[in-house]
Amino acid sequence: MRIREIQINEMRKDRDMLRGGGGTHPYDEMLSILHGSAALQWMGKVYEAEAPALFLLPANTPHTLYPKSNRIRFGYIELDAEQDLQFPNISQAHAWNVLQSSPPPDPSPLWPMLRRTETSLWESYQELRALKEPSPLMPALLLLDVRKLLLLIEQLLQDQAGGTPLAAAAGRKRKPSDVRDRKSTRLNS
């Protein structure tokens, strides 16, 4: 997986409410609402969320973002997928995007970690962009947070679907087979 493009933008309700922003792209996208509230139209559904929120948009799916508050600040990351880490499919992305509109009443302890990672990603992006000479390590550094976000999202979706919650699993002893398959598919890059 590699970062194709990453940016932070703003939209204003008085200027951008009618046209919105978005499109259809041949690559996966992560869209973060960093400030304000927004509505995302995606796959025939509308997801409303206040910052912080992180939407997942699989490749070739049309989407449009509209500001709900007077001003929103958002960031997006376009990813060229490779075989080392899978981007969530459409049904997983839908389940995740619903959680951005209506978070679970009893959130997993992983939610704060996810939000810290998302914040770290955008802060790192701004700090690295401010360098007089861009670092060739910038994409690799940012991709570490992207990978962490995708792994956290995978676990949170599994927990939400009734899988073994990570918090409950922490109390039981893991068998080597519990981690073997994940290591072979997730850690090889």
Tab-separated table of N, CA and C in Angstrom, residues 10-21 31 33-41 45-51 53 55 64-74 100-101:
chain	number	residue	atom	x	y	z
A	10	GLU	N	-10.470	22.903	3.442
A	10	GLU	CA	-11.597	23.494	4.161
A	10	GLU	C	-12.765	23.666	3.216
A	11	MET	N	-13.965	23.637	3.774
A	11	MET	CA	-15.174	23.964	3.035
A	11	MET	C	-15.995	24.895	3.923
A	12	ARG	N	-16.722	25.792	3.273
A	12	ARG	CA	-17.618	26.694	4.000
A	12	ARG	C	-19.037	26.438	3.536
A	13	LYS	N	-19.952	26.467	4.493
A	13	LYS	CA	-21.352	26.199	4.188
A	13	LYS	C	-21.901	27.206	3.181
A	14	ASP	N	-21.563	28.486	3.351
A	14	ASP	CA	-22.113	29.521	2.466
A	14	ASP	C	-21.587	29.397	1.034
A	15	ARG	N	-20.460	28.775	0.849
A	15	ARG	CA	-19.843	28.668	-0.469
A	15	ARG	C	-19.953	27.280	-1.091
A	16	ASP	N	-19.904	26.234	-0.261
A	16	ASP	CA	-19.756	24.881	-0.780
A	16	ASP	C	-20.941	23.950	-0.525
A	17	MET	N	-22.004	24.453	0.095
A	17	MET	CA	-23.110	23.580	0.468
A	17	MET	C	-23.784	22.938	-0.746
A	18	LEU	N	-23.953	23.683	-1.815
A	18	LEU	CA	-24.687	23.149	-2.968
A	18	LEU	C	-23.866	22.176	-3.801
A	19	ARG	N	-22.598	22.476	-3.993
A	19	ARG	CA	-21.803	21.613	-4.871
A	19	ARG	C	-21.051	20.520	-4.124
A	20	GLY	N	-20.709	20.753	-2.876
A	20	GLY	CA	-19.962	19.760	-2.123
A	20	GLY	C	-18.606	19.490	-2.753
A	21	GLY	N	-17.974	18.441	-2.313
A	21	GLY	CA	-16.669	18.055	-2.854
A	21	GLY	C	-16.550	16.552	-2.832
A	31	LEU	N	-11.155	9.553	4.617
A	31	LEU	CA	-11.589	10.936	4.708
A	31	LEU	C	-11.835	11.272	6.172
A	33	ILE	N	-12.858	14.028	9.089
A	33	ILE	CA	-13.441	15.320	9.453
A	33	ILE	C	-12.638	15.790	10.663
A	34	LEU	N	-11.910	16.878	10.480
A	34	LEU	CA	-10.998	17.368	11.518
A	34	LEU	C	-11.611	18.473	12.367
A	35	HIS	N	-12.551	19.231	11.785
A	35	HIS	CA	-13.196	20.331	12.504
A	35	HIS	C	-14.580	20.551	11.909
A	36	GLY	N	-15.578	20.727	12.758
A	36	GLY	CA	-16.927	21.007	12.297
A	36	GLY	C	-17.732	19.730	12.092
A	37	SER	N	-18.876	19.904	11.442
A	37	SER	CA	-19.731	18.749	11.143
A	37	SER	C	-20.012	18.719	9.652
A	38	ALA	N	-20.171	17.500	9.144
A	38	ALA	CA	-20.306	17.308	7.702
A	38	ALA	C	-21.285	16.181	7.418
A	39	ALA	N	-21.744	16.153	6.178
A	39	ALA	CA	-22.564	15.044	5.678
A	39	ALA	C	-21.829	14.442	4.491
A	40	LEU	N	-21.695	13.140	4.509
A	40	LEU	CA	-21.067	12.419	3.413
A	40	LEU	C	-22.151	11.633	2.690
A	41	GLN	N	-22.291	11.877	1.398
A	41	GLN	CA	-23.203	11.087	0.571
A	41	GLN	C	-22.348	10.035	-0.124
A	45	LYS	N	-26.412	6.548	0.467
A	45	LYS	CA	-26.715	6.846	1.873
A	45	LYS	C	-26.046	8.154	2.266
A	46	VAL	N	-26.582	8.783	3.317
A	46	VAL	CA	-25.986	9.998	3.850
A	46	VAL	C	-25.544	9.703	5.283
A	47	TYR	N	-24.295	9.997	5.552
A	47	TYR	CA	-23.702	9.810	6.880
A	47	TYR	C	-23.360	11.190	7.425
A	48	GLU	N	-23.942	11.556	8.554
A	48	GLU	CA	-23.635	12.843	9.178
A	48	GLU	C	-22.749	12.585	10.386
A	49	ALA	N	-21.746	13.433	10.548
A	49	ALA	CA	-20.820	13.247	11.668
A	49	ALA	C	-20.169	14.564	12.039
A	50	GLU	N	-19.796	14.638	13.311
A	50	GLU	CA	-19.009	15.772	13.814
A	50	GLU	C	-17.577	15.299	14.004
A	51	ALA	N	-16.663	16.254	13.929
A	51	ALA	CA	-15.249	15.937	14.152
A	51	ALA	C	-15.061	15.429	15.579
A	53	ALA	N	-14.110	12.388	12.922
A	53	ALA	CA	-14.758	11.271	12.233
A	53	ALA	C	-13.842	10.829	11.095
A	55	PHE	N	-14.070	8.500	7.656
A	55	PHE	CA	-14.859	7.723	6.706
A	55	PHE	C	-13.940	6.920	5.787
A	64	THR	N	-19.687	12.385	-2.087
A	64	THR	CA	-19.690	13.847	-2.022
A	64	THR	C	-19.762	14.249	-0.560
A	65	LEU	N	-18.922	15.188	-0.182
A	65	LEU	CA	-18.884	15.715	1.181
A	65	LEU	C	-19.510	17.099	1.193
A	66	TYR	N	-20.408	17.340	2.152
A	66	TYR	CA	-21.066	18.634	2.304
A	66	TYR	C	-20.837	19.160	3.708
A	67	PRO	N	-20.569	20.461	3.840
A	67	PRO	CA	-20.447	21.028	5.185
A	67	PRO	C	-21.821	21.170	5.838
A	68	LYS	N	-21.920	20.807	7.106
A	68	LYS	CA	-23.143	21.025	7.883
A	68	LYS	C	-22.961	22.236	8.800
A	69	SER	N	-21.757	22.394	9.334
A	69	SER	CA	-21.461	23.575	10.153
A	69	SER	C	-20.965	24.679	9.211
A	70	ASN	N	-20.811	25.876	9.728
A	70	ASN	CA	-20.391	27.003	8.885
A	70	ASN	C	-19.077	26.741	8.171
A	71	ARG	N	-18.170	26.028	8.837
A	71	ARG	CA	-16.855	25.741	8.260
A	71	ARG	C	-16.437	24.351	8.701
A	72	ILE	N	-15.908	23.583	7.750
A	72	ILE	CA	-15.332	22.292	8.120
A	72	ILE	C	-13.895	22.244	7.615
A	73	ARG	N	-13.129	21.499	8.339
A	73	ARG	CA	-11.755	21.218	7.938
A	73	ARG	C	-11.670	19.701	7.825
A	74	PHE	N	-11.134	19.234	6.707
A	74	PHE	CA	-11.064	17.789	6.498
A	74	PHE	C	-9.765	17.425	5.808
A	100	GLN	N	-19.465	6.167	12.403
A	100	GLN	CA	-19.038	7.561	12.494
A	100	GLN	C	-20.235	8.481	12.730
A	101	SER	N	-21.396	8.070	12.219
A	101	SER	CA	-22.626	8.845	12.413
A	101	SER	C	-23.247	8.587	13.775
